[in-house]
mmCIF file with all atom_site columns, C-alpha atoms in Angstrom:
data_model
loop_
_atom_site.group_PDB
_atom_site.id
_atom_site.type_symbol
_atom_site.label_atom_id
_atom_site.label_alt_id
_atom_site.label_comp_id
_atom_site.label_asym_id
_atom_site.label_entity_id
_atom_site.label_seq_id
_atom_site.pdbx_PDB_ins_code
_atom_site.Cartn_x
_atom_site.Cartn_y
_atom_site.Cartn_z
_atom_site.occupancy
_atom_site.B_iso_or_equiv
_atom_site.pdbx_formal_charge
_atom_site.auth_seq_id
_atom_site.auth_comp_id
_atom_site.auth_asym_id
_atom_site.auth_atom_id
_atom_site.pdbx_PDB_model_num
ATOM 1   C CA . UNK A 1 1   ? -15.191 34.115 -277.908 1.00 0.00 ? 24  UNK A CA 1
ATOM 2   C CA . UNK A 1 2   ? -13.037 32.029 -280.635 1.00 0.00 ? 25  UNK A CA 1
ATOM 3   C CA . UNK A 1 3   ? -15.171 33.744 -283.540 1.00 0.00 ? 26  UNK A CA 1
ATOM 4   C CA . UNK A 1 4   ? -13.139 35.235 -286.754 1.00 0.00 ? 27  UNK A CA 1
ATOM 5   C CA . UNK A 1 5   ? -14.940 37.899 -289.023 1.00 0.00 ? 28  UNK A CA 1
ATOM 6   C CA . UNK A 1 6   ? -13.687 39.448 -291.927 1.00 0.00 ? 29  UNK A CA 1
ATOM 7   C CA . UNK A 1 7   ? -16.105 42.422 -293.177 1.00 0.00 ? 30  UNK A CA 1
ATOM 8   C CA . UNK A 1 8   ? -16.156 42.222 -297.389 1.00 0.00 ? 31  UNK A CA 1
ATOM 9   C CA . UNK A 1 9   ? -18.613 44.512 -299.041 1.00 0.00 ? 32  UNK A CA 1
ATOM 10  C CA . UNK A 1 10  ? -21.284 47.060 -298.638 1.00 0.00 ? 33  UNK A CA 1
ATOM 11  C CA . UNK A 1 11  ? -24.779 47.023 -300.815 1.00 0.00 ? 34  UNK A CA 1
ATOM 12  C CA . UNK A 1 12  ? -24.802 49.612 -303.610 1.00 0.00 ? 35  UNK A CA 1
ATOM 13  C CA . UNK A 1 13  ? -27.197 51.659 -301.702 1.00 0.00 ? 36  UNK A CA 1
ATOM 14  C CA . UNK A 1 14  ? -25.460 51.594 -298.980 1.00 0.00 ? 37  UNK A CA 1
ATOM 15  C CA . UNK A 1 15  ? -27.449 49.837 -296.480 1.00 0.00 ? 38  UNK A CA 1
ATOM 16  C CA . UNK A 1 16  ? -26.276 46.001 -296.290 1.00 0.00 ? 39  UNK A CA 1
ATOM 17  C CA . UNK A 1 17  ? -22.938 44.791 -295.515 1.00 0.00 ? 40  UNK A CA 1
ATOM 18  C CA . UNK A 1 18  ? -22.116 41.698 -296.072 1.00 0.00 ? 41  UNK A CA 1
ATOM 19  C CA . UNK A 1 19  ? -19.281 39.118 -294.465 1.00 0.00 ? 42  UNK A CA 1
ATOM 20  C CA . UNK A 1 20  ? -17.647 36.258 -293.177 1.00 0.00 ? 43  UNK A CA 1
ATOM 21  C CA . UNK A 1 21  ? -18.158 34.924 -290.046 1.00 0.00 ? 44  UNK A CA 1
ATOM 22  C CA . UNK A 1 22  ? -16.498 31.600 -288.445 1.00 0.00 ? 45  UNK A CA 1
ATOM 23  C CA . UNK A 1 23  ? -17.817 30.916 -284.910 1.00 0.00 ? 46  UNK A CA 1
ATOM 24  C CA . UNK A 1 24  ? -17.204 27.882 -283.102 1.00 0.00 ? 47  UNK A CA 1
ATOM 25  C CA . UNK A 1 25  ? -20.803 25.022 -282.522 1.00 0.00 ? 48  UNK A CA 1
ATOM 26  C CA . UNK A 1 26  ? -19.507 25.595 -278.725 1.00 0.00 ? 49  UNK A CA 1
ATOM 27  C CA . UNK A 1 27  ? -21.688 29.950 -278.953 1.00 0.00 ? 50  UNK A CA 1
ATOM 28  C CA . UNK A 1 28  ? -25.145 28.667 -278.352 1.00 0.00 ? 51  UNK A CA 1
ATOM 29  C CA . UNK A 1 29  ? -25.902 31.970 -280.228 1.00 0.00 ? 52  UNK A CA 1
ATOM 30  C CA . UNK A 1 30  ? -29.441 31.148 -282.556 1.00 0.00 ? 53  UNK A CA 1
ATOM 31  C CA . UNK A 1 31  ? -30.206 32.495 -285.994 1.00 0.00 ? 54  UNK A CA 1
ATOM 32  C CA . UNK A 1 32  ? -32.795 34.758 -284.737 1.00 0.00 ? 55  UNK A CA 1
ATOM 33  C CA . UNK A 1 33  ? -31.573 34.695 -281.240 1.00 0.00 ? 56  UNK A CA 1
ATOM 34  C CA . UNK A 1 34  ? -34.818 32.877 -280.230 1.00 0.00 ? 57  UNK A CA 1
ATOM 35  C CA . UNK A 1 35  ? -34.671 29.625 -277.872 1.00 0.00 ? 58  UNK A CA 1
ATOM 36  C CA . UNK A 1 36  ? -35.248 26.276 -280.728 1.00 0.00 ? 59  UNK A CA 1
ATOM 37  C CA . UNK A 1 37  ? -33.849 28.337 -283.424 1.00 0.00 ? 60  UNK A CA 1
ATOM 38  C CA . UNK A 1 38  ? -31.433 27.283 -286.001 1.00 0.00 ? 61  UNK A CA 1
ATOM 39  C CA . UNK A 1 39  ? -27.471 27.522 -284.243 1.00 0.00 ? 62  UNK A CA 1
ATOM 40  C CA . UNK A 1 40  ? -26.043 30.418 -285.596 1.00 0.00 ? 63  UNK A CA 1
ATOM 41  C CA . UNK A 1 41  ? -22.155 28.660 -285.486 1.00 0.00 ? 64  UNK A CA 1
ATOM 42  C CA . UNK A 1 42  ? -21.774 25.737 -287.193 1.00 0.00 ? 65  UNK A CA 1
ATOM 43  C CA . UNK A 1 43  ? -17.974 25.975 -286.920 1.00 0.00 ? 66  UNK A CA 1
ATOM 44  C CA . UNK A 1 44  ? -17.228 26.811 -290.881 1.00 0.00 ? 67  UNK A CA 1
ATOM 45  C CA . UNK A 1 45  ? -16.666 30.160 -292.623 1.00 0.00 ? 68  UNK A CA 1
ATOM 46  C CA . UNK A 1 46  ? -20.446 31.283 -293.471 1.00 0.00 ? 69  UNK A CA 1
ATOM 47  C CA . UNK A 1 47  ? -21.789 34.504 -295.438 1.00 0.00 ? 70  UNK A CA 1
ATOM 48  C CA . UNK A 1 48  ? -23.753 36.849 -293.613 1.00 0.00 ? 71  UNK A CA 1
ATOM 49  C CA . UNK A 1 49  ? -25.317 39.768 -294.394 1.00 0.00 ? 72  UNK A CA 1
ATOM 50  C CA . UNK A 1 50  ? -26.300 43.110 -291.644 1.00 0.00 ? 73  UNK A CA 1
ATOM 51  C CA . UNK A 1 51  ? -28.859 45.169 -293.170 1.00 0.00 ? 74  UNK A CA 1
ATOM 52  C CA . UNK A 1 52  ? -29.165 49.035 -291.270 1.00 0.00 ? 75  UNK A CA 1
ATOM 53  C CA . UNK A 1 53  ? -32.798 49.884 -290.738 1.00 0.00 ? 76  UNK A CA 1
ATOM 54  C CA . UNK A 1 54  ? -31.796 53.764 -289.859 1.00 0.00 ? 77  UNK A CA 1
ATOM 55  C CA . UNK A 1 55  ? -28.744 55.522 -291.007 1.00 0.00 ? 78  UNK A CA 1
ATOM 56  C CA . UNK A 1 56  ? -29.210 58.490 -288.960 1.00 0.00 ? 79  UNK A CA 1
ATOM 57  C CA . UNK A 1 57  ? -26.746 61.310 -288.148 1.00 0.00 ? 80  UNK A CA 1
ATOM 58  C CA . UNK A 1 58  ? -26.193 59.554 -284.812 1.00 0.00 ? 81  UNK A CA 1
ATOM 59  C CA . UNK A 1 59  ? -25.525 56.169 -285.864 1.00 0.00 ? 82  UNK A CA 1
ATOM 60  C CA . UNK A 1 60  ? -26.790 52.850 -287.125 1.00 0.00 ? 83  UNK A CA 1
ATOM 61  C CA . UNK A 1 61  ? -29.921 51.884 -285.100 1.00 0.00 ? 84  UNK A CA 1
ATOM 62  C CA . UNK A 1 62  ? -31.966 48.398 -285.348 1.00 0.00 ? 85  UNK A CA 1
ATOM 63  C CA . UNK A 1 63  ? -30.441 46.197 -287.740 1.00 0.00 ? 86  UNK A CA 1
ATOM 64  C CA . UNK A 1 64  ? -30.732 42.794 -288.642 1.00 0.00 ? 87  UNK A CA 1
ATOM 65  C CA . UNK A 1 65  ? -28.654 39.989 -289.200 1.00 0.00 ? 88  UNK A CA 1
ATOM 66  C CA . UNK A 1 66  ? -29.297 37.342 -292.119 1.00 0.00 ? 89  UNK A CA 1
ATOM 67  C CA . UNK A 1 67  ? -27.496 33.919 -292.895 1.00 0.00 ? 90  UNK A CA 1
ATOM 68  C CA . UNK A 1 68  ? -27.118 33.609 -296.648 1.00 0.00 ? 91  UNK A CA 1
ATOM 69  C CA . UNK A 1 69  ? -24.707 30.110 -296.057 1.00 0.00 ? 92  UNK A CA 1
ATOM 70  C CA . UNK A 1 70  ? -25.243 27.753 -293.472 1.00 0.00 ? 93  UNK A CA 1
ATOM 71  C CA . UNK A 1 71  ? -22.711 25.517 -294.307 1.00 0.00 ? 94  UNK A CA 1
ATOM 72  C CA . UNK A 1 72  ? -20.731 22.367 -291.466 1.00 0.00 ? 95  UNK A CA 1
ATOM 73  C CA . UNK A 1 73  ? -18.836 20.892 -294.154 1.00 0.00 ? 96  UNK A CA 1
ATOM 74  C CA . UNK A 1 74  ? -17.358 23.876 -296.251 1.00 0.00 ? 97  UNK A CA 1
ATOM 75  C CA . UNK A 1 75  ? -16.096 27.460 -296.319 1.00 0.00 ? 98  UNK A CA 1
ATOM 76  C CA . UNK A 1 76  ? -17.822 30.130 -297.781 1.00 0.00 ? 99  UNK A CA 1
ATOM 77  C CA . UNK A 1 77  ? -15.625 33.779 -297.978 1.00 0.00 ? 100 UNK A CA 1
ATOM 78  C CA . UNK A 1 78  ? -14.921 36.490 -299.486 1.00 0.00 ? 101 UNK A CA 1
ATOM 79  C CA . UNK A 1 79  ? -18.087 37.692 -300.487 1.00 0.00 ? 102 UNK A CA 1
ATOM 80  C CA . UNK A 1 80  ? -18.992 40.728 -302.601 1.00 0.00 ? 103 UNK A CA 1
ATOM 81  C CA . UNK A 1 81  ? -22.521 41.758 -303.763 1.00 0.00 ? 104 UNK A CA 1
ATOM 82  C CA . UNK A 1 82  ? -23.339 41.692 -307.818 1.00 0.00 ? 105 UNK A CA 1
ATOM 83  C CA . UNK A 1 83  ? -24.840 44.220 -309.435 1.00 0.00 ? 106 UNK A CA 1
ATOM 84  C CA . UNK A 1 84  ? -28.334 44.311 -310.212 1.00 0.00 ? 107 UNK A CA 1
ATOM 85  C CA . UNK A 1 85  ? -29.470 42.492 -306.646 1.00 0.00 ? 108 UNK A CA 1
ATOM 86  C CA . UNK A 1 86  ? -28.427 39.280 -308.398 1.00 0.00 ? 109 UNK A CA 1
ATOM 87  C CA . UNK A 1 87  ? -26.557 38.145 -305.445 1.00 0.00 ? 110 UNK A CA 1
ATOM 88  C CA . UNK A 1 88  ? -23.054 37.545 -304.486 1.00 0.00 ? 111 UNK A CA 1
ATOM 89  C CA . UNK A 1 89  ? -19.926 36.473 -306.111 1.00 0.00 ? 112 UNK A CA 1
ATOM 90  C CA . UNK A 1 90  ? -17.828 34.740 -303.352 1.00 0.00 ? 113 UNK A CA 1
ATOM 91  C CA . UNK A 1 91  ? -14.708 32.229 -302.813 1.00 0.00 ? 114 UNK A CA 1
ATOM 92  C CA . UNK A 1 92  ? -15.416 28.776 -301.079 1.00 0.00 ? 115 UNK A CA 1
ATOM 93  C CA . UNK A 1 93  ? -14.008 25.453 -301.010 1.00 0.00 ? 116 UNK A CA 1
ATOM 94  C CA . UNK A 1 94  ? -17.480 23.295 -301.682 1.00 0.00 ? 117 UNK A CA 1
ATOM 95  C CA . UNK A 1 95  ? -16.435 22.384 -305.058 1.00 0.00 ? 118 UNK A CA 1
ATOM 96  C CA . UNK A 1 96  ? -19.726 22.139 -306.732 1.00 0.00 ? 119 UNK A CA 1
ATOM 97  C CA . UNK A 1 97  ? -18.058 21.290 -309.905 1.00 0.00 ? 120 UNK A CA 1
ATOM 98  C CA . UNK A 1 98  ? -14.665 20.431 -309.202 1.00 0.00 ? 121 UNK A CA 1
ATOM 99  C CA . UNK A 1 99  ? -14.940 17.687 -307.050 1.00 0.00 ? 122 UNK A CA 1
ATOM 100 C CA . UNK A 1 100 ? -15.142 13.932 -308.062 1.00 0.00 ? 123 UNK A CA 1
ATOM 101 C CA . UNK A 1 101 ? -16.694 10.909 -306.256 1.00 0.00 ? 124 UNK A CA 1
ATOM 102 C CA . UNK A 1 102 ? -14.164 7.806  -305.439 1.00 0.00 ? 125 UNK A CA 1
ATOM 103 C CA . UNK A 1 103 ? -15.054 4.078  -305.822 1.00 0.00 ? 126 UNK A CA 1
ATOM 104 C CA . UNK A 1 104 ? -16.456 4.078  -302.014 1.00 0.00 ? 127 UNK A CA 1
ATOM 105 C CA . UNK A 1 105 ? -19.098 6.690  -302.816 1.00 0.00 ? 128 UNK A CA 1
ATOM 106 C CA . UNK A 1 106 ? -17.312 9.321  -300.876 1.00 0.00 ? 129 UNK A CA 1
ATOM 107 C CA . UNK A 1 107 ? -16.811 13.038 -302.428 1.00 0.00 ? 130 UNK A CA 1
ATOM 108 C CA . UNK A 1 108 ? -12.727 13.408 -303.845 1.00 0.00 ? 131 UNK A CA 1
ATOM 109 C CA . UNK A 1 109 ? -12.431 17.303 -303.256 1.00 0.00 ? 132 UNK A CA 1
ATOM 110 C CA . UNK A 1 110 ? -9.093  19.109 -304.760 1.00 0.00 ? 133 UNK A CA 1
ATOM 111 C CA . UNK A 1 111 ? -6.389  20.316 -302.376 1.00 0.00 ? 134 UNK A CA 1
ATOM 112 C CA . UNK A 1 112 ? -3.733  22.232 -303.124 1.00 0.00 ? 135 UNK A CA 1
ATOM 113 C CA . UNK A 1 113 ? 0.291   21.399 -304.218 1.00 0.00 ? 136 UNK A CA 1
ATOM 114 C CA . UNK A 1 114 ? 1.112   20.638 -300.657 1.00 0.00 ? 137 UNK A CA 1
ATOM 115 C CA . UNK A 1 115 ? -1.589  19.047 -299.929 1.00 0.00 ? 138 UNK A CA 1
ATOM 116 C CA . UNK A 1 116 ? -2.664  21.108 -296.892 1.00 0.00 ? 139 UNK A CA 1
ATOM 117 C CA . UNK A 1 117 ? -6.390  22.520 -297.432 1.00 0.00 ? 140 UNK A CA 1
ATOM 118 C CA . UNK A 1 118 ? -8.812  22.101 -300.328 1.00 0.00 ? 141 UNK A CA 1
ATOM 119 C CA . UNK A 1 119 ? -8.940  24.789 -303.197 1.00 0.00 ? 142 UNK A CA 1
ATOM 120 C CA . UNK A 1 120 ? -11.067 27.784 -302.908 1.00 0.00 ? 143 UNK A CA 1
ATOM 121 C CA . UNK A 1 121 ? -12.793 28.412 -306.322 1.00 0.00 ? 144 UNK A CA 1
ATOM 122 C CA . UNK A 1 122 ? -15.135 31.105 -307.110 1.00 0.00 ? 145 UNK A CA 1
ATOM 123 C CA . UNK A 1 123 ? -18.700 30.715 -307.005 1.00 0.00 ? 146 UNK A CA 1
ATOM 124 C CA . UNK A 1 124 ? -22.228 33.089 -307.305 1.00 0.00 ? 147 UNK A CA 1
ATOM 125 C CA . UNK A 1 125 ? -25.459 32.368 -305.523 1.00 0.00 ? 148 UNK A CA 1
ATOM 126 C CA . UNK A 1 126 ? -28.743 34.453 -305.248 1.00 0.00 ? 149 UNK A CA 1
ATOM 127 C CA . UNK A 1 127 ? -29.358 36.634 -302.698 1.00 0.00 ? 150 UNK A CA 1
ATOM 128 C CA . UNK A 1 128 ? -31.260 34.331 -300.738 1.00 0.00 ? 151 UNK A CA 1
ATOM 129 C CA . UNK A 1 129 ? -28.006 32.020 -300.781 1.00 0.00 ? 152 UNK A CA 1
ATOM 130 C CA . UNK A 1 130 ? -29.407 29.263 -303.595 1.00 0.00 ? 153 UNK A CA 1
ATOM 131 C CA . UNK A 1 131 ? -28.301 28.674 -306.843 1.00 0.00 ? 154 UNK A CA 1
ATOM 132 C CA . UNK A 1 132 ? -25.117 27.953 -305.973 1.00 0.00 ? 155 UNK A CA 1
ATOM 133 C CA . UNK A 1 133 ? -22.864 27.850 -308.952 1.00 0.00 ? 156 UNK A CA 1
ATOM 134 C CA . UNK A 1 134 ? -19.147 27.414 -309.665 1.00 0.00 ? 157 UNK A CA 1
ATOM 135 C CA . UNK A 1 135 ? -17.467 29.882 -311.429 1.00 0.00 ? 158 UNK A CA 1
ATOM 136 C CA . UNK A 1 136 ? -13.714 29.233 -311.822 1.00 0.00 ? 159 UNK A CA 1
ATOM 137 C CA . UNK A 1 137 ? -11.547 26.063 -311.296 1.00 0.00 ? 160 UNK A CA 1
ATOM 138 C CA . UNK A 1 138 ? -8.119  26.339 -310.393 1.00 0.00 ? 161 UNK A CA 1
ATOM 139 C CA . UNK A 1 139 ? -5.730  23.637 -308.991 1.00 0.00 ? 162 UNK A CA 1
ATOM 140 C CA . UNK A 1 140 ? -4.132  25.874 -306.487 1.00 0.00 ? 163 UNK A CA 1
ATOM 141 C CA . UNK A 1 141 ? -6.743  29.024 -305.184 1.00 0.00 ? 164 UNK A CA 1
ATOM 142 C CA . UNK A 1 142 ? -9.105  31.771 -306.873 1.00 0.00 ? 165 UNK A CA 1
ATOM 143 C CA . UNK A 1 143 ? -9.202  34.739 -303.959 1.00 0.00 ? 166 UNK A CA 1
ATOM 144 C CA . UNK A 1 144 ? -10.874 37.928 -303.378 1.00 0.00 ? 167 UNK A CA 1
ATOM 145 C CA . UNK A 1 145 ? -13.308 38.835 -305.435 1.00 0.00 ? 168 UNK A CA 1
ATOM 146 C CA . UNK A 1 146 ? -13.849 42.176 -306.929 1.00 0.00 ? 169 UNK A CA 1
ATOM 147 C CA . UNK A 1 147 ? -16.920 43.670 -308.777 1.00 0.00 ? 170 UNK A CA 1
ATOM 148 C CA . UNK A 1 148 ? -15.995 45.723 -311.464 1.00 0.00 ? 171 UNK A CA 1
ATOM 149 C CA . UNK A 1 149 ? -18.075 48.986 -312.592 1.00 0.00 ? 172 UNK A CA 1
ATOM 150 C CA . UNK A 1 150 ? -18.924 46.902 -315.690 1.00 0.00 ? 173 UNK A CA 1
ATOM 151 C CA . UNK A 1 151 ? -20.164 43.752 -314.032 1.00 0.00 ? 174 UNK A CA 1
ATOM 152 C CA . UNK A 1 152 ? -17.337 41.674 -314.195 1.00 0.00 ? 175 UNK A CA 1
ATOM 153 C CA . UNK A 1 153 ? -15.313 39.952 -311.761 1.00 0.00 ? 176 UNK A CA 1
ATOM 154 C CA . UNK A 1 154 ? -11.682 40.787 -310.537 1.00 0.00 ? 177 UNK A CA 1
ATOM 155 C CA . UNK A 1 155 ? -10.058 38.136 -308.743 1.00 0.00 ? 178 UNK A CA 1
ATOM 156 C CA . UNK A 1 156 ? -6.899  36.945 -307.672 1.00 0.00 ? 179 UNK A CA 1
ATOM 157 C CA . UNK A 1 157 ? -5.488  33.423 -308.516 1.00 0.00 ? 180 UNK A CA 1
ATOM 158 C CA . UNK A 1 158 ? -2.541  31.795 -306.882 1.00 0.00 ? 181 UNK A CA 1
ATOM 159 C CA . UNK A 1 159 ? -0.595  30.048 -309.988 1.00 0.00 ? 182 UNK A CA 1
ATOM 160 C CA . UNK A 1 160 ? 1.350   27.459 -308.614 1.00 0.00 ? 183 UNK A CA 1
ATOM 161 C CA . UNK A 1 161 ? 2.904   24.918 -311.526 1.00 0.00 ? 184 UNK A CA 1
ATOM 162 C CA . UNK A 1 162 ? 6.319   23.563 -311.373 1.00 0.00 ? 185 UNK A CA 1
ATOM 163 C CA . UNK A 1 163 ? 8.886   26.438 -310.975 1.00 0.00 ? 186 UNK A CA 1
ATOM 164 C CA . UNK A 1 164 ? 5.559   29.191 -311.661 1.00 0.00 ? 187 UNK A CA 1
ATOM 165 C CA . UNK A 1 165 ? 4.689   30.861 -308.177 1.00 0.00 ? 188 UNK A CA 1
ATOM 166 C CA . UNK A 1 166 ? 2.663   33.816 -308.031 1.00 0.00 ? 189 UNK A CA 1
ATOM 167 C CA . UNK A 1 167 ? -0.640  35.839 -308.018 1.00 0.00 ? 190 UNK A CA 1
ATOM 168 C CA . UNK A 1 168 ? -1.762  36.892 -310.927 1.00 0.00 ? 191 UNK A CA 1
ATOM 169 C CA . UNK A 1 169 ? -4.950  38.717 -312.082 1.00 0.00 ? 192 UNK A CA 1
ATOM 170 C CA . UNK A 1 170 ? -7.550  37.477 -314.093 1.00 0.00 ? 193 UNK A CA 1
ATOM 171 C CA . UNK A 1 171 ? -11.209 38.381 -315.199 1.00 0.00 ? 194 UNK A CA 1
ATOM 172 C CA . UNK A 1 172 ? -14.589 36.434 -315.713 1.00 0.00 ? 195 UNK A CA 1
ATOM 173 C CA . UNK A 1 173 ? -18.374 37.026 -316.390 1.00 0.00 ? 196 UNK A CA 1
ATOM 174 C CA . UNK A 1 174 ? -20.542 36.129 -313.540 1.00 0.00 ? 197 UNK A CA 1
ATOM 175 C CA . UNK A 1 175 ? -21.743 33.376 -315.481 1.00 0.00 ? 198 UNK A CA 1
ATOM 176 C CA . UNK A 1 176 ? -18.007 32.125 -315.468 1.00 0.00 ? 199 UNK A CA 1
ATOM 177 C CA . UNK A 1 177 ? -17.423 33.181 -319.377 1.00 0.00 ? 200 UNK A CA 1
ATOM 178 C CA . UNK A 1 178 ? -14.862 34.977 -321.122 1.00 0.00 ? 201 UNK A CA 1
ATOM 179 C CA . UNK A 1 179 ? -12.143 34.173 -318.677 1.00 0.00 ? 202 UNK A CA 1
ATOM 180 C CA . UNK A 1 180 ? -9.029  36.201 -318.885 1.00 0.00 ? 203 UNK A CA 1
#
């Protein structure tokens, strides 16, 4: 009860989907539903991942679920997979590059015009969840990532300047190049 998911992308073969789940630190739910294990809610948007051991003609039988994030501070969403098994490209608000540190030490993350939530950005990790990188910077919010039959990234990014409000389209590399 109280959890949110929001079901992104399936595997190129077909036999992983992967999401975002938000459940609240109240689900005693484990990682590997074993007593002592890991909580599986830590009250932020995490990426998951189901992989189907059988696809048979009568349904999906013994699956497993898989953490990638594991995040209490941040949000991690909108994950899709790369191509290649080189990961995911995904949308989250831990500023890994964006943020800035203030005289007391503390991290200074961005928030948007209205000063309401901090600014998702784009970001790519392995598919074991490491190598977290930051793709995209954007003062207002980079959304919904998109792999694109050639490799690169479609994504949606609010653009929210003075009198400018909308959602444009842009491109980039997975390695965050060639913008556009």
């Amino acid at each position: 009860v109280g959890s949110e998911m929001c079901i992104r992308d399936r595997s190129y073969d077909g036999r992983r989907i992967v999401f975002a789940l938000r459940c609240p630190t109240s689900n005693p739910a484990t990682v590997d539903g074993k007593a002592g294990s890991p909580p599986a809610c830590t009250g932020r948007w995490n990426i998951w991942e189901y992989e189907m051991k059988d696809l048979s003609p009568s349904g999906l039988k013994g699956g497993t679920f898989k953490r990638i994030t594991a995040s209490t501070t941040d949000d991690d969403v909108d994950p899709a997979y790369l191509p290649a098994g080189r990961g995911f490209v995904f949308t989250s608000n831990r500023q890994t590059s964006s943020k800035s540190v203030g005289a007391d030490g503390q991290a200074l993350f961005a928030v948007d015009e209205y000063e309401r939530e901090r600014v998702l950005n784009l970001h790519t990790m392995n598919a074991e969840g490491g190598d977290i990188t930051q793709i995209s910077v954007n003062q207002s919010h980079d959304r919904n990532p998109t792999v694109r039959p050639n490799g690169d990234i479609l994504f949606s990014r609010w653009e929210h300047v003075g009198q400018r409000n909308r959602f444009a389209i842009f491109t980039v590399k997975p390695d965050g190049t060639g913008m556009f």
